[in-house]
Short mmCIF file of C-alpha atoms and ligand atoms in Angstrom, two decimals:
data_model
loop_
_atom_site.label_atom_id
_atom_site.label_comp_id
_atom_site.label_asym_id
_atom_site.label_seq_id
_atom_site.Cartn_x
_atom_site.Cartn_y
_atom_site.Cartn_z
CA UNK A 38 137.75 97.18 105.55
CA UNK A 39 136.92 100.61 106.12
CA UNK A 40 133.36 101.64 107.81
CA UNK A 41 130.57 102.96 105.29
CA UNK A 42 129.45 106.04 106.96
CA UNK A 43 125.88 106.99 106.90
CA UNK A 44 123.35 110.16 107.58
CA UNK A 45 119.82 109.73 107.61
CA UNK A 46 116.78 113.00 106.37
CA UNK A 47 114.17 112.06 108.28
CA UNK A 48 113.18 110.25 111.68
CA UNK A 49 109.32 109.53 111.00
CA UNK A 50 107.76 105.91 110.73
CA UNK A 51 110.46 104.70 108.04
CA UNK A 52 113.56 106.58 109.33
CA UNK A 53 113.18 105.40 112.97
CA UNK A 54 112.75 101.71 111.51
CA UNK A 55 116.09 102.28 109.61
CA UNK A 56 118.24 103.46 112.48
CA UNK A 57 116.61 100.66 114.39
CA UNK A 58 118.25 98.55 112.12
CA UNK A 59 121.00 99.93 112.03
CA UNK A 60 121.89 100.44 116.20
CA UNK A 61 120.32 97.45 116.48
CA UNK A 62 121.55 94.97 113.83
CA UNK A 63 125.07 96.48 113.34
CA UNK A 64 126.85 93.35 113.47
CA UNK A 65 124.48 91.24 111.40
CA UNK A 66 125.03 94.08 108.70
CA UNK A 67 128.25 94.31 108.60
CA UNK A 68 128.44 90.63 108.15
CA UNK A 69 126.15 91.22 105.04
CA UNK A 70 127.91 94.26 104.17
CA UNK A 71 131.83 93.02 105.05
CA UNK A 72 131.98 96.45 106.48
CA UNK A 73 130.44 98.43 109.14
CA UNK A 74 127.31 100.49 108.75
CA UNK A 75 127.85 103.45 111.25
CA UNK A 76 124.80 106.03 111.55
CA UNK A 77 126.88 109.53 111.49
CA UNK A 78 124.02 112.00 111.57
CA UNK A 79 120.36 112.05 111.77
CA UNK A 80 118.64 115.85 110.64
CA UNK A 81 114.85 116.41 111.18
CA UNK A 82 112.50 119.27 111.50
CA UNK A 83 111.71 119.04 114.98
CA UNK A 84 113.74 118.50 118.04
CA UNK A 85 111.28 118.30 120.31
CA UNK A 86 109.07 115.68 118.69
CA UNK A 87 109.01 112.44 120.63
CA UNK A 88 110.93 109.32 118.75
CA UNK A 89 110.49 105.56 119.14
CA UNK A 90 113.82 105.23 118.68
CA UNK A 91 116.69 105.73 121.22
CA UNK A 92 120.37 107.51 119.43
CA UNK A 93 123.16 108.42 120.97
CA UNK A 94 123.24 112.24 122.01
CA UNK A 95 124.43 114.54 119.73
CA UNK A 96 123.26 112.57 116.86
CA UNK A 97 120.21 114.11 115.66
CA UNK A 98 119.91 117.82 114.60
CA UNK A 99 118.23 120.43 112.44
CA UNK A 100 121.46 121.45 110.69
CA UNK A 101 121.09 119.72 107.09
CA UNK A 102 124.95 121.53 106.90
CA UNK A 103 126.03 118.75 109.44
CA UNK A 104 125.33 116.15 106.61
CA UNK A 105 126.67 117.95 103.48
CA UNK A 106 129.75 118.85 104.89
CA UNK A 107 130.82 115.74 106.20
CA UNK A 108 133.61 114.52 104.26
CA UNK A 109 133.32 111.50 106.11
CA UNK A 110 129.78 110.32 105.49
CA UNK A 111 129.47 108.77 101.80
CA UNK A 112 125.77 108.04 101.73
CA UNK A 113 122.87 109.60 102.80
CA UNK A 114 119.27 108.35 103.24
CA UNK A 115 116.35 111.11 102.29
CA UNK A 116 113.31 110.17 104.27
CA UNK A 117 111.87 112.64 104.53
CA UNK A 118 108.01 112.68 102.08
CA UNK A 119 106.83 114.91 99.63
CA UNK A 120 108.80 116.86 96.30
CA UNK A 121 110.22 120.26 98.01
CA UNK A 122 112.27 120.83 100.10
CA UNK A 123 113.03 117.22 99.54
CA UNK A 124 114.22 117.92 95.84
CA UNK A 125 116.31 120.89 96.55
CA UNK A 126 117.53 118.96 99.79
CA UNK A 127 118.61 115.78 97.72
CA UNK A 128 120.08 118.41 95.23
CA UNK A 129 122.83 119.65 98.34
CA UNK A 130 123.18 115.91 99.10
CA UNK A 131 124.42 114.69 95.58
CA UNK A 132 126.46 118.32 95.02
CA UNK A 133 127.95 117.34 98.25
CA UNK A 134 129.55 113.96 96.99
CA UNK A 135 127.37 111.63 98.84
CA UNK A 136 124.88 108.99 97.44
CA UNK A 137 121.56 108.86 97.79
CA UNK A 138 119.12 105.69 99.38
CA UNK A 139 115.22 106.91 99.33
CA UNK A 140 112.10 105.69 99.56
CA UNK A 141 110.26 108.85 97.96
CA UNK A 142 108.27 108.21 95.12
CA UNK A 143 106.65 111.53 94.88
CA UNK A 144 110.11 112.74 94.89
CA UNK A 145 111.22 110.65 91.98
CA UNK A 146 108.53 110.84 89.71
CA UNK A 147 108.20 114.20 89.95
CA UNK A 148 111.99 115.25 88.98
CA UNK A 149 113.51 111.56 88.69
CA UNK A 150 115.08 112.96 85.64
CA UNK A 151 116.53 115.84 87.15
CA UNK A 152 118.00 113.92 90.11
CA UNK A 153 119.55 111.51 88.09
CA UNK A 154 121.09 113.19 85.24
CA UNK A 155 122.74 115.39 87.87
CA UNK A 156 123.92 112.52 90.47
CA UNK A 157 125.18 111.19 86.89
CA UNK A 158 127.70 114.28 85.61
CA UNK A 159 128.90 114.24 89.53
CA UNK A 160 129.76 110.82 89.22
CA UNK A 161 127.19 109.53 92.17
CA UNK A 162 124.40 107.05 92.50
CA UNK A 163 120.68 106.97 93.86
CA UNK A 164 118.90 103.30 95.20
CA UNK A 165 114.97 103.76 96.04
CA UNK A 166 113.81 100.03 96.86
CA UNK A 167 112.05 101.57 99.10
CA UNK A 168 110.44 104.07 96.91
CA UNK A 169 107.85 100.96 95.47
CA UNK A 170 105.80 97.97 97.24
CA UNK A 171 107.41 98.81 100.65
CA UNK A 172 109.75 95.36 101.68
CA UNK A 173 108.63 93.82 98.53
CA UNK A 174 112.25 93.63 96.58
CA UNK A 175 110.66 94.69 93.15
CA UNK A 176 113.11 97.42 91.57
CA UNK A 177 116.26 94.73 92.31
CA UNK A 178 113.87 92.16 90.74
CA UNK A 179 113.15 94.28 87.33
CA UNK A 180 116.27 96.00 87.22
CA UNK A 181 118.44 92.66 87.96
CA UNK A 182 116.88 89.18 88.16
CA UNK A 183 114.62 89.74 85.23
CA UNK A 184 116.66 91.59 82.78
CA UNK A 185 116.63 88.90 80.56
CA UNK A 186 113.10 89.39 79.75
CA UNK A 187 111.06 91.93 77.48
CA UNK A 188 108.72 92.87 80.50
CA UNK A 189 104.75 92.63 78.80
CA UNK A 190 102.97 93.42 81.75
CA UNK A 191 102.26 94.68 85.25
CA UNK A 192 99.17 94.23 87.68
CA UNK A 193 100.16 95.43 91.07
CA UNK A 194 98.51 96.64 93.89
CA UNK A 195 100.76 99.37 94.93
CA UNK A 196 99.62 101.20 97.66
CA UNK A 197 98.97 99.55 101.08
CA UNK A 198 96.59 102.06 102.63
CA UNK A 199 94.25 101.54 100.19
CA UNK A 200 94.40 97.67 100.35
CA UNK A 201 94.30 97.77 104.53
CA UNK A 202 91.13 100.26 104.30
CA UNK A 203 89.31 98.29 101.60
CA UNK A 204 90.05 94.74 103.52
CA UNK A 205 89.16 96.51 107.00
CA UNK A 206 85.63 97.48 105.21
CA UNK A 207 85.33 94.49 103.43
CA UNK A 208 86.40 91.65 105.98
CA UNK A 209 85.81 93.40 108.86
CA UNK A 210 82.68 95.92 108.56
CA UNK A 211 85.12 98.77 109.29
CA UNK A 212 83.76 102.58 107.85
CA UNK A 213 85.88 104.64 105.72
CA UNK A 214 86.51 106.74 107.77
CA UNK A 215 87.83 104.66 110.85
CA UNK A 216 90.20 102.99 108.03
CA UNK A 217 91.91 105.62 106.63
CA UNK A 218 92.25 106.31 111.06
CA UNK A 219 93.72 103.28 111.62
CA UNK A 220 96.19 103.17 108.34
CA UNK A 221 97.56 106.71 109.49
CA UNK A 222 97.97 105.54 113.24
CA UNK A 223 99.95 102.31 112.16
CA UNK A 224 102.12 104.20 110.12
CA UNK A 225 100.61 103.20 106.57
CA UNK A 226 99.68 106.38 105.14
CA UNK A 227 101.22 109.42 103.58
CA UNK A 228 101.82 112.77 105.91
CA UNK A 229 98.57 113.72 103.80
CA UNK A 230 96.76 110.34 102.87
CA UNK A 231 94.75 112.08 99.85
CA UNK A 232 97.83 110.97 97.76
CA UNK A 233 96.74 107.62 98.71
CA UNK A 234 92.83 107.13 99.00
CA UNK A 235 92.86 108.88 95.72
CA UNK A 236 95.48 106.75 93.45
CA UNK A 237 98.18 109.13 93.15
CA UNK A 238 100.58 107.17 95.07
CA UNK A 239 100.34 104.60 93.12
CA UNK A 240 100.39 106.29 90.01
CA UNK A 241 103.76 107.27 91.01
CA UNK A 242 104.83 104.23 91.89
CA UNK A 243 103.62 102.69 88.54
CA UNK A 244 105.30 105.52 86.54
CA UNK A 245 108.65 104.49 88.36
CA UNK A 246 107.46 100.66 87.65
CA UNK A 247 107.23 102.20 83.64
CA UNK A 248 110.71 103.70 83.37
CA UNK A 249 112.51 100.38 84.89
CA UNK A 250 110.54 97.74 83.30
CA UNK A 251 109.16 99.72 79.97
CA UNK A 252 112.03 102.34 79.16
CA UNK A 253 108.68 104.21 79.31
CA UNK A 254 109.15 108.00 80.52
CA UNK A 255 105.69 107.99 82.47
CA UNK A 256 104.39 111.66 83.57
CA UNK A 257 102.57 110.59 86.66
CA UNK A 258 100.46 112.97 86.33
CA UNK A 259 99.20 111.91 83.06
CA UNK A 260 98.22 108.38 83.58
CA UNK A 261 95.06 107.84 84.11
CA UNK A 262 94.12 107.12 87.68
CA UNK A 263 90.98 106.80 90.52
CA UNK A 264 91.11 105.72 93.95
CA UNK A 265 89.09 104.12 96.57
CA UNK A 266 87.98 107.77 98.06
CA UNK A 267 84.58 107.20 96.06
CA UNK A 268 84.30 103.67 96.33
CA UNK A 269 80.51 102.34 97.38
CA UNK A 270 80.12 99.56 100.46
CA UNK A 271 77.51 98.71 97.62
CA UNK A 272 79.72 98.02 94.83
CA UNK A 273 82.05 96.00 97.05
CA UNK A 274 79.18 93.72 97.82
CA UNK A 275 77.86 93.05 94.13
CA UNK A 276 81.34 92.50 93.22
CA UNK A 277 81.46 89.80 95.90
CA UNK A 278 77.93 88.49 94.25
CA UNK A 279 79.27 88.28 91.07
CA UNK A 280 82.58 86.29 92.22
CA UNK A 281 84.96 89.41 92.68
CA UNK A 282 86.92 91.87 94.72
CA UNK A 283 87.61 95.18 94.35
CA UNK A 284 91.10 96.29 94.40
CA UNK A 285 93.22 99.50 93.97
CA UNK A 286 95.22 98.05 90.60
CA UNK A 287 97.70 99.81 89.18
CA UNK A 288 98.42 98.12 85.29
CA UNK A 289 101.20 98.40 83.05
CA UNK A 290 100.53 96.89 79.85
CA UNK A 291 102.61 96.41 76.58
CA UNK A 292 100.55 96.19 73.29
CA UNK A 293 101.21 96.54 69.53
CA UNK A 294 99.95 100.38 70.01
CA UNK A 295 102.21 101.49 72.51
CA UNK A 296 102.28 100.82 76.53
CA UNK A 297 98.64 100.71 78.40
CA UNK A 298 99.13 102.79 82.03
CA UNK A 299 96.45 103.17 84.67
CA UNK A 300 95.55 103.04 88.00
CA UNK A 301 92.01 102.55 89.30
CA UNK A 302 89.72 100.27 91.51
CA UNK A 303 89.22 97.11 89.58
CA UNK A 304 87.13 93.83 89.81
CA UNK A 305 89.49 91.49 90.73
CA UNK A 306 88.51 87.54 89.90
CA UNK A 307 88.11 86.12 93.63
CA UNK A 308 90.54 83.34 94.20
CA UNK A 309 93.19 84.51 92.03
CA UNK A 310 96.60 85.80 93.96
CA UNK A 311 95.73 89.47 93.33
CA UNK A 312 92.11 88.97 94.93
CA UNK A 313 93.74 86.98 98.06
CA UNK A 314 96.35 90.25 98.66
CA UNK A 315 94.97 91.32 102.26
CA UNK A 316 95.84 94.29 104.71
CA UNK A 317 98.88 96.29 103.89
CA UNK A 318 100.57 93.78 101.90
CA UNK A 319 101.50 94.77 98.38
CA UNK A 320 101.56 92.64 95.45
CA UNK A 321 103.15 92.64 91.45
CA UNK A 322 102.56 90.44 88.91
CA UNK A 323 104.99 90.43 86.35
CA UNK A 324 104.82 88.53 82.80
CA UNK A 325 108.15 88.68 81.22
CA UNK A 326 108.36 87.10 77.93
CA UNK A 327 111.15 84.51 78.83
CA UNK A 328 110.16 83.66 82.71
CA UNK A 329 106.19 83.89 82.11
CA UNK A 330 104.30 84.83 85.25
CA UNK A 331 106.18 86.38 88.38
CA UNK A 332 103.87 87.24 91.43
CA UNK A 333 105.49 89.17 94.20
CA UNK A 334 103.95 89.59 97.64
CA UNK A 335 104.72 91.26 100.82
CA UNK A 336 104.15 94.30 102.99
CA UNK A 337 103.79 97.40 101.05
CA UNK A 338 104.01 99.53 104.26
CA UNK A 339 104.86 100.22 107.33
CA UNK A 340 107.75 100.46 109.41
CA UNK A 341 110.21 97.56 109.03
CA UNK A 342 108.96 96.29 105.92
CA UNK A 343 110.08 99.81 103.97
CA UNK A 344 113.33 100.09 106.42
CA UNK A 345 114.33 96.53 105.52
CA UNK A 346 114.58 97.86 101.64
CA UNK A 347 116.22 100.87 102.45
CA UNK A 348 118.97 98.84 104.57
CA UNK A 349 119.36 96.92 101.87
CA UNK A 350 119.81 99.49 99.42
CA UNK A 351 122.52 101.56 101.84
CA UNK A 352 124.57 97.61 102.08
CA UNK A 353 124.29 97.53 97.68
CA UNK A 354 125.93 101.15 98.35
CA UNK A 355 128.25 100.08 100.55
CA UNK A 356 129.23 96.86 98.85
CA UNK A 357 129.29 98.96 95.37
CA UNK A 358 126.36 97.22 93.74
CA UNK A 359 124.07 100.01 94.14
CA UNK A 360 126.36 102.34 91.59
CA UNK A 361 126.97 99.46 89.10
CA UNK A 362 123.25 99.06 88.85
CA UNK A 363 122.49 102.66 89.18
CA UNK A 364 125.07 103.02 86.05
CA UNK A 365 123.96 100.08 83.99
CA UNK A 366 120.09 100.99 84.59
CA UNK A 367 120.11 104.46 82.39
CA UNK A 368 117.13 105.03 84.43
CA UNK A 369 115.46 108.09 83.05
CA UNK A 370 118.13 109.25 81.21
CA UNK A 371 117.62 111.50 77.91
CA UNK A 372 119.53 108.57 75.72
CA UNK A 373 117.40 105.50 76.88
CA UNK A 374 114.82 104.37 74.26
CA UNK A 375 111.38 105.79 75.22
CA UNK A 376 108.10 103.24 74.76
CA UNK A 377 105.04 105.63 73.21
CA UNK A 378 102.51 105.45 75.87
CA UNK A 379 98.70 104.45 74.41
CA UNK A 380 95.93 106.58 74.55
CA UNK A 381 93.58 105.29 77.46
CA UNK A 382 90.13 106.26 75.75
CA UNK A 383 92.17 103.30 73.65
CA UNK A 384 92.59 100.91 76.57
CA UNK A 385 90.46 97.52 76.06
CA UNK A 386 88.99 95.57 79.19
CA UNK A 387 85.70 94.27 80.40
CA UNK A 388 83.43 96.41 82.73
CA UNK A 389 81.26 96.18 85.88
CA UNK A 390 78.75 99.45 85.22
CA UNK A 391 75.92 100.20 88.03
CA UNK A 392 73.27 102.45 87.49
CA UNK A 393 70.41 103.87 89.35
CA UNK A 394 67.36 103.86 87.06
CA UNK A 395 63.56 104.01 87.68
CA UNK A 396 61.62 100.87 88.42
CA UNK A 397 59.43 100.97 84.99
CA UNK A 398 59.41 99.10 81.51
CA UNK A 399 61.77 99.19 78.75
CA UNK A 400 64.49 100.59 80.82
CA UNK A 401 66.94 97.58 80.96
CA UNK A 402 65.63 97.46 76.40
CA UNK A 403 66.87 101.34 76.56
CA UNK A 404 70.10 100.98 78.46
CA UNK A 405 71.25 97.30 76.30
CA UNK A 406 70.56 99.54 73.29
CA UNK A 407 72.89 102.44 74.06
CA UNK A 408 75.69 100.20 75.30
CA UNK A 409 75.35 98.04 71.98
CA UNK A 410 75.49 101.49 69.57
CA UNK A 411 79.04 101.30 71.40
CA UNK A 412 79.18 97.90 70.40
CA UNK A 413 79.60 96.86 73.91
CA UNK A 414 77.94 93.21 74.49
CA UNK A 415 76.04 92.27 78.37
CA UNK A 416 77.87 89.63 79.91
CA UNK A 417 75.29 89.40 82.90
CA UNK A 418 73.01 91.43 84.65
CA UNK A 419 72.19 91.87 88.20
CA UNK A 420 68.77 93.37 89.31
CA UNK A 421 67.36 93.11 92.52
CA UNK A 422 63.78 94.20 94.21
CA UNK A 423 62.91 95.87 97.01
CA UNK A 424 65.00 98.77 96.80
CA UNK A 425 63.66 101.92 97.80
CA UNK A 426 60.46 102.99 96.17
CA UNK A 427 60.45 103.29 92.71
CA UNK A 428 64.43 103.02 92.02
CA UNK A 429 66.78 99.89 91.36
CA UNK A 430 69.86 99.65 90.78
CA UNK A 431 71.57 98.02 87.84
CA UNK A 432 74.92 96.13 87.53
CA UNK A 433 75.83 94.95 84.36
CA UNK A 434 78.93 93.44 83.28
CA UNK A 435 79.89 93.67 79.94
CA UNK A 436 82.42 91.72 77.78
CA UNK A 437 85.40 92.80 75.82
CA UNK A 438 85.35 96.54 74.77
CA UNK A 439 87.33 99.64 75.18
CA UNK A 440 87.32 102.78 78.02
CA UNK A 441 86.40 105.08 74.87
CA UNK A 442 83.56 102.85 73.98
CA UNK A 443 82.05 102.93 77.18
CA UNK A 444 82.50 106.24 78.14
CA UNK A 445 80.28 107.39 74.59
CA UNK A 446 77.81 104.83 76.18
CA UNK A 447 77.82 106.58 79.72
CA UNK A 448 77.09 109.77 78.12
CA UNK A 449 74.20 108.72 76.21
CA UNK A 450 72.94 106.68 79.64
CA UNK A 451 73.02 110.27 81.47
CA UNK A 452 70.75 111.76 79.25
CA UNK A 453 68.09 109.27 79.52
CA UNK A 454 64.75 109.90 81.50
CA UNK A 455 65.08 107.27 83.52
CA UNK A 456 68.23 107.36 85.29
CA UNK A 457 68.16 108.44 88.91
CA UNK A 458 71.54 109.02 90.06
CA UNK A 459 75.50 108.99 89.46
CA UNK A 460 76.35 105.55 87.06
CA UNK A 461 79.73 103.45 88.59
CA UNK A 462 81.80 101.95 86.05
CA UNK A 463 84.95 99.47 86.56
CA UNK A 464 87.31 97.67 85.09
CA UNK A 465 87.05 94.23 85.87
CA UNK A 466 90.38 91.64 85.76
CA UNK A 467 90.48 88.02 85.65
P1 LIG U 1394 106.99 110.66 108.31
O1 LIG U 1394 106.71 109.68 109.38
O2 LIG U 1394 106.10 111.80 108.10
O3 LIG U 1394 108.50 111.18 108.56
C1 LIG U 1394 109.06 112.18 107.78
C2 LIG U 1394 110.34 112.65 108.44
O4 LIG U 1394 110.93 113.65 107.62
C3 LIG U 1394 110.13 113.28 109.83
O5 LIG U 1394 111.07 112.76 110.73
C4 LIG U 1394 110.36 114.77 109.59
O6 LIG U 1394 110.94 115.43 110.69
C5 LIG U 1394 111.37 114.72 108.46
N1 LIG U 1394 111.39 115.95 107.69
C6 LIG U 1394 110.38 116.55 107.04
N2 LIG U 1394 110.79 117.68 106.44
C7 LIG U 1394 112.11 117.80 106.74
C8 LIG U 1394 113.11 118.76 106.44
N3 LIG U 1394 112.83 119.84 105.70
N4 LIG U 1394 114.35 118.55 106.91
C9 LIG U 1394 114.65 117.47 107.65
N5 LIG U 1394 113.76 116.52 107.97
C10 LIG U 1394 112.49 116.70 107.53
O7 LIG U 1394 107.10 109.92 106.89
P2 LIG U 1394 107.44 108.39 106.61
O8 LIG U 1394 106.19 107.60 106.68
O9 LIG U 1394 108.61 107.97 107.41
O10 LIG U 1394 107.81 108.47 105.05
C11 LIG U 1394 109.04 108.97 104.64
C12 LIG U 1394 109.16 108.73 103.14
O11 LIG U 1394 109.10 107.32 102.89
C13 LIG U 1394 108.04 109.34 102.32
O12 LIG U 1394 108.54 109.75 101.08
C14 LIG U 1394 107.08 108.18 102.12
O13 LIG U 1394 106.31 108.30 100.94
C15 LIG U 1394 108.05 107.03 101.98
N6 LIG U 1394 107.52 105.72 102.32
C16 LIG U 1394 106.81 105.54 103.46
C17 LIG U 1394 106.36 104.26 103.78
C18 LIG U 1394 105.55 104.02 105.03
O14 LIG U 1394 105.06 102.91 105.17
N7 LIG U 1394 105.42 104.97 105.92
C19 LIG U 1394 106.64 103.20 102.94
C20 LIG U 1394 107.38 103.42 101.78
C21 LIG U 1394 107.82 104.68 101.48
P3 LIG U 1394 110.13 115.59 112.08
O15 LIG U 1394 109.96 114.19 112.57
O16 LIG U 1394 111.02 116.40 112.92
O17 LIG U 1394 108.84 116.25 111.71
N1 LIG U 1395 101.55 105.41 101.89
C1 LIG U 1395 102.18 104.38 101.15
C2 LIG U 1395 101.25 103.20 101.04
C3 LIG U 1395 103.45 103.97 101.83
O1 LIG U 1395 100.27 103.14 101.79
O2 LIG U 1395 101.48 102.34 100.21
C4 LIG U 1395 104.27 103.02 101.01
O3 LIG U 1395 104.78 103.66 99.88
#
């Protein structure tokens, strides 16, 4: 059977782990493949920059012309970060009859639509495993295994800086800023890791989640998302007191009123898988109305993990999966049916609230009152002494309610007398 020829965009943390695989696993491929897997071409943006990989000479250029015209190479894998030049770039790629493997989510929720209707009229495909949860095989899992299902939710934890920094602070006394360090070092983070700390990343990743699982056409941008940037060494440790951990969750949730999207950190019950997700490792649960409860678990990223889903992705092109899938999915396309998305002032949970207040009567009276004008009921309430002179902090959790509801509260709580600093509100999930 004839070779599957292959060009790789990018020779960072994932591309080097992909042509590892491939120089280094070529026969163990092809055996999975029943063809070869032959690494034509690699482009970057600098020569000079050392690799951790060693290629053949004469494989690796600037020339992105080298690639497109190729007649010989038939898929190509983008990995290379960010939306342009990467767009226009994966543009020239489909125009120049290849297919597309990538593992850029900024990419494709950003101009998904775009990339696909045109890789559609020229007849070609695009596979991003990669592109969500790292090695965790969650877009062949929705998009294949669990078709049979109505999907009615999703609580993942998405992006695996964010999980390695909070566990390093949490587990192992670490500061922020020494985290975020040592996720950048070991090849975790984005080029930039605001997109990461701040819950963007996995905002994309969740909007990606929404058009597979939801037929939902999720603007990233839109959904409403926070990150662990602000997050409070305080917070983490009156979660812990109140049997919790705080984790970056990204939720996709069907209802009556449309489909519930947001990303933020969350109280998660301790004990529970989602709670026990450590390190870099990424985790979904799915509930899909046939199957129940799916959980999903494994490195989100890093190196292999992500190059072991985009190997697999350029074998489903070589084997002809990929475009079957790519063709049956209608992923983002203008004809699928679109899922309203709710209104997240709308959005019902429970809440962990904190607030800084001065050390004097009534004040506890005062703040119970304006949380139940909102109608929002005190599940517990945490107060201790001895804090600095004059000022204690709060932490209330509340029962059943909506984000709406206690955002009116929060308002009315910041104009009160007594308050003496910023409030922290989360959602909490059991
Ligand atoms: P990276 O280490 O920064 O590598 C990016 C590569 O792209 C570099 O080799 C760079 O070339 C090349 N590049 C940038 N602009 C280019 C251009 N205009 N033309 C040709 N090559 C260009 O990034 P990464 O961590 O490998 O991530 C790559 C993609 O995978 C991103 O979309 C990221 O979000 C996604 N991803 C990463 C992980 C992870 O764990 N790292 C996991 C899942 C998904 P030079 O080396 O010459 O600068
Ligand atoms: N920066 C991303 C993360 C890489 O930490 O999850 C995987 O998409």
């Amino acid at each position: 059977m004839a070779d599957t020829n292959v060009a790789l965009i990018g020779l960072g943390t994932v591309g080097s782990g992909v042509a590892r695989l491939l120089m280094e696993n070529a026969d163990r491929l092809a055996r999975h493949a029943g063809r070869r897997l032959v690494l034509r071409q690699v482009v970057v943006q600098d020569l000079k920059k050392p690799r951790d990989v060693r290629l053949p000479a004469g494989l690796v250029s600037t020339d992105l012309s080298r690639i497109t015209a190729d007649k010989d190479t038939q898929v190509v894998a983008l990995l290379m970060g960010g939306v342009e030049p990467a767009r226009t770039i994966a543009l020239k790629v489909l125009e120049s009859g290849k297919d597309i493997v990538t593992a850029n989510k900024a990419l494709l929720a950003a101009h998904g639509e775009e990339l696909f209707a045109r890789a559609r009229e020229l007849g070609r495909s695009i596979a991003f495993e990669a592109a969500v949860a790292g090695g965790i095989p969650i877009i062949a899992n929705l998009s294949q295994c669990l078709s049979a299902n109505q999907i009615q939710s999703i609580h993942a934890i998405l992006n695996g800086t964010s999980n390695y920094i909070l566990t390093q602070m949490e587990a192992h006394g670490a500061s922020y800023a020494d985290a975020v360090a040592d996720a950048q070092r070991l090849g975790y983070a984005e080029a930039d890791p605001t997109m990461d700390v701040d819950g963007s990343d996995a905002a994309q990743k969740l909007a990606i989640l929404a058009h597979l699982a939801f037929g939902a056409h999720a603007d990233w941008e839109k959904i409403s998302r926070a990150g662990i940037d602000t997050l409070d060494l305080a917070d983490m440790r009156y979660a812990k007191e109140l049997g919790y951990r705080i984790k970056l969750l990204a939720v996709a949730q069907l209802t009556a009123a449309g489909l519930e999207l947001h990303v933020s950190p969350t109280l998660v019950k301790l004990g529970t898988p989602l709670a026990e997700v450590r390190g870099a490792y990424n985790a979904v649960s799915v509930v899909g109305d046939s199957v129940g409860r799916v959980f999903f678990s494994g490195l989100g990223a890093g190196q292999m993990p992500t190059a072991s889903a985009v190997v697999a992705d350029l074998i489903d092109m070589a084997v002809g999966r990929a475009a079957i899938t790519f063709r049956t999915l209608e992923m983002w396309s203008a004809t699928a049916p679109r899922v309203p998305i709710s209104d997240f002032q709308n959005v019902a949970g429970r809440y962990y609230l904190r607030f800084h207040v001065a050390d004097q009567p009534s004040v506890l009276a005062e703040i119970a009152g304006l949380l139940g004008k909102q109608d929002i009921s005190i599940a517990s309430v945490i107060q201790h002494e001895d804090e600095a002179a004059g000022v204690v902090p709060l932490v209330i959790m509340t029962h059943n309610t909506t984000e709406g509801a206690v955002s009116r509260a929060l308002a009315a709580i910041e104009r009160v007398a007594f308050k003496r600093g910023p409030s922290v509100r989360m959602r909490v999930y059991n």
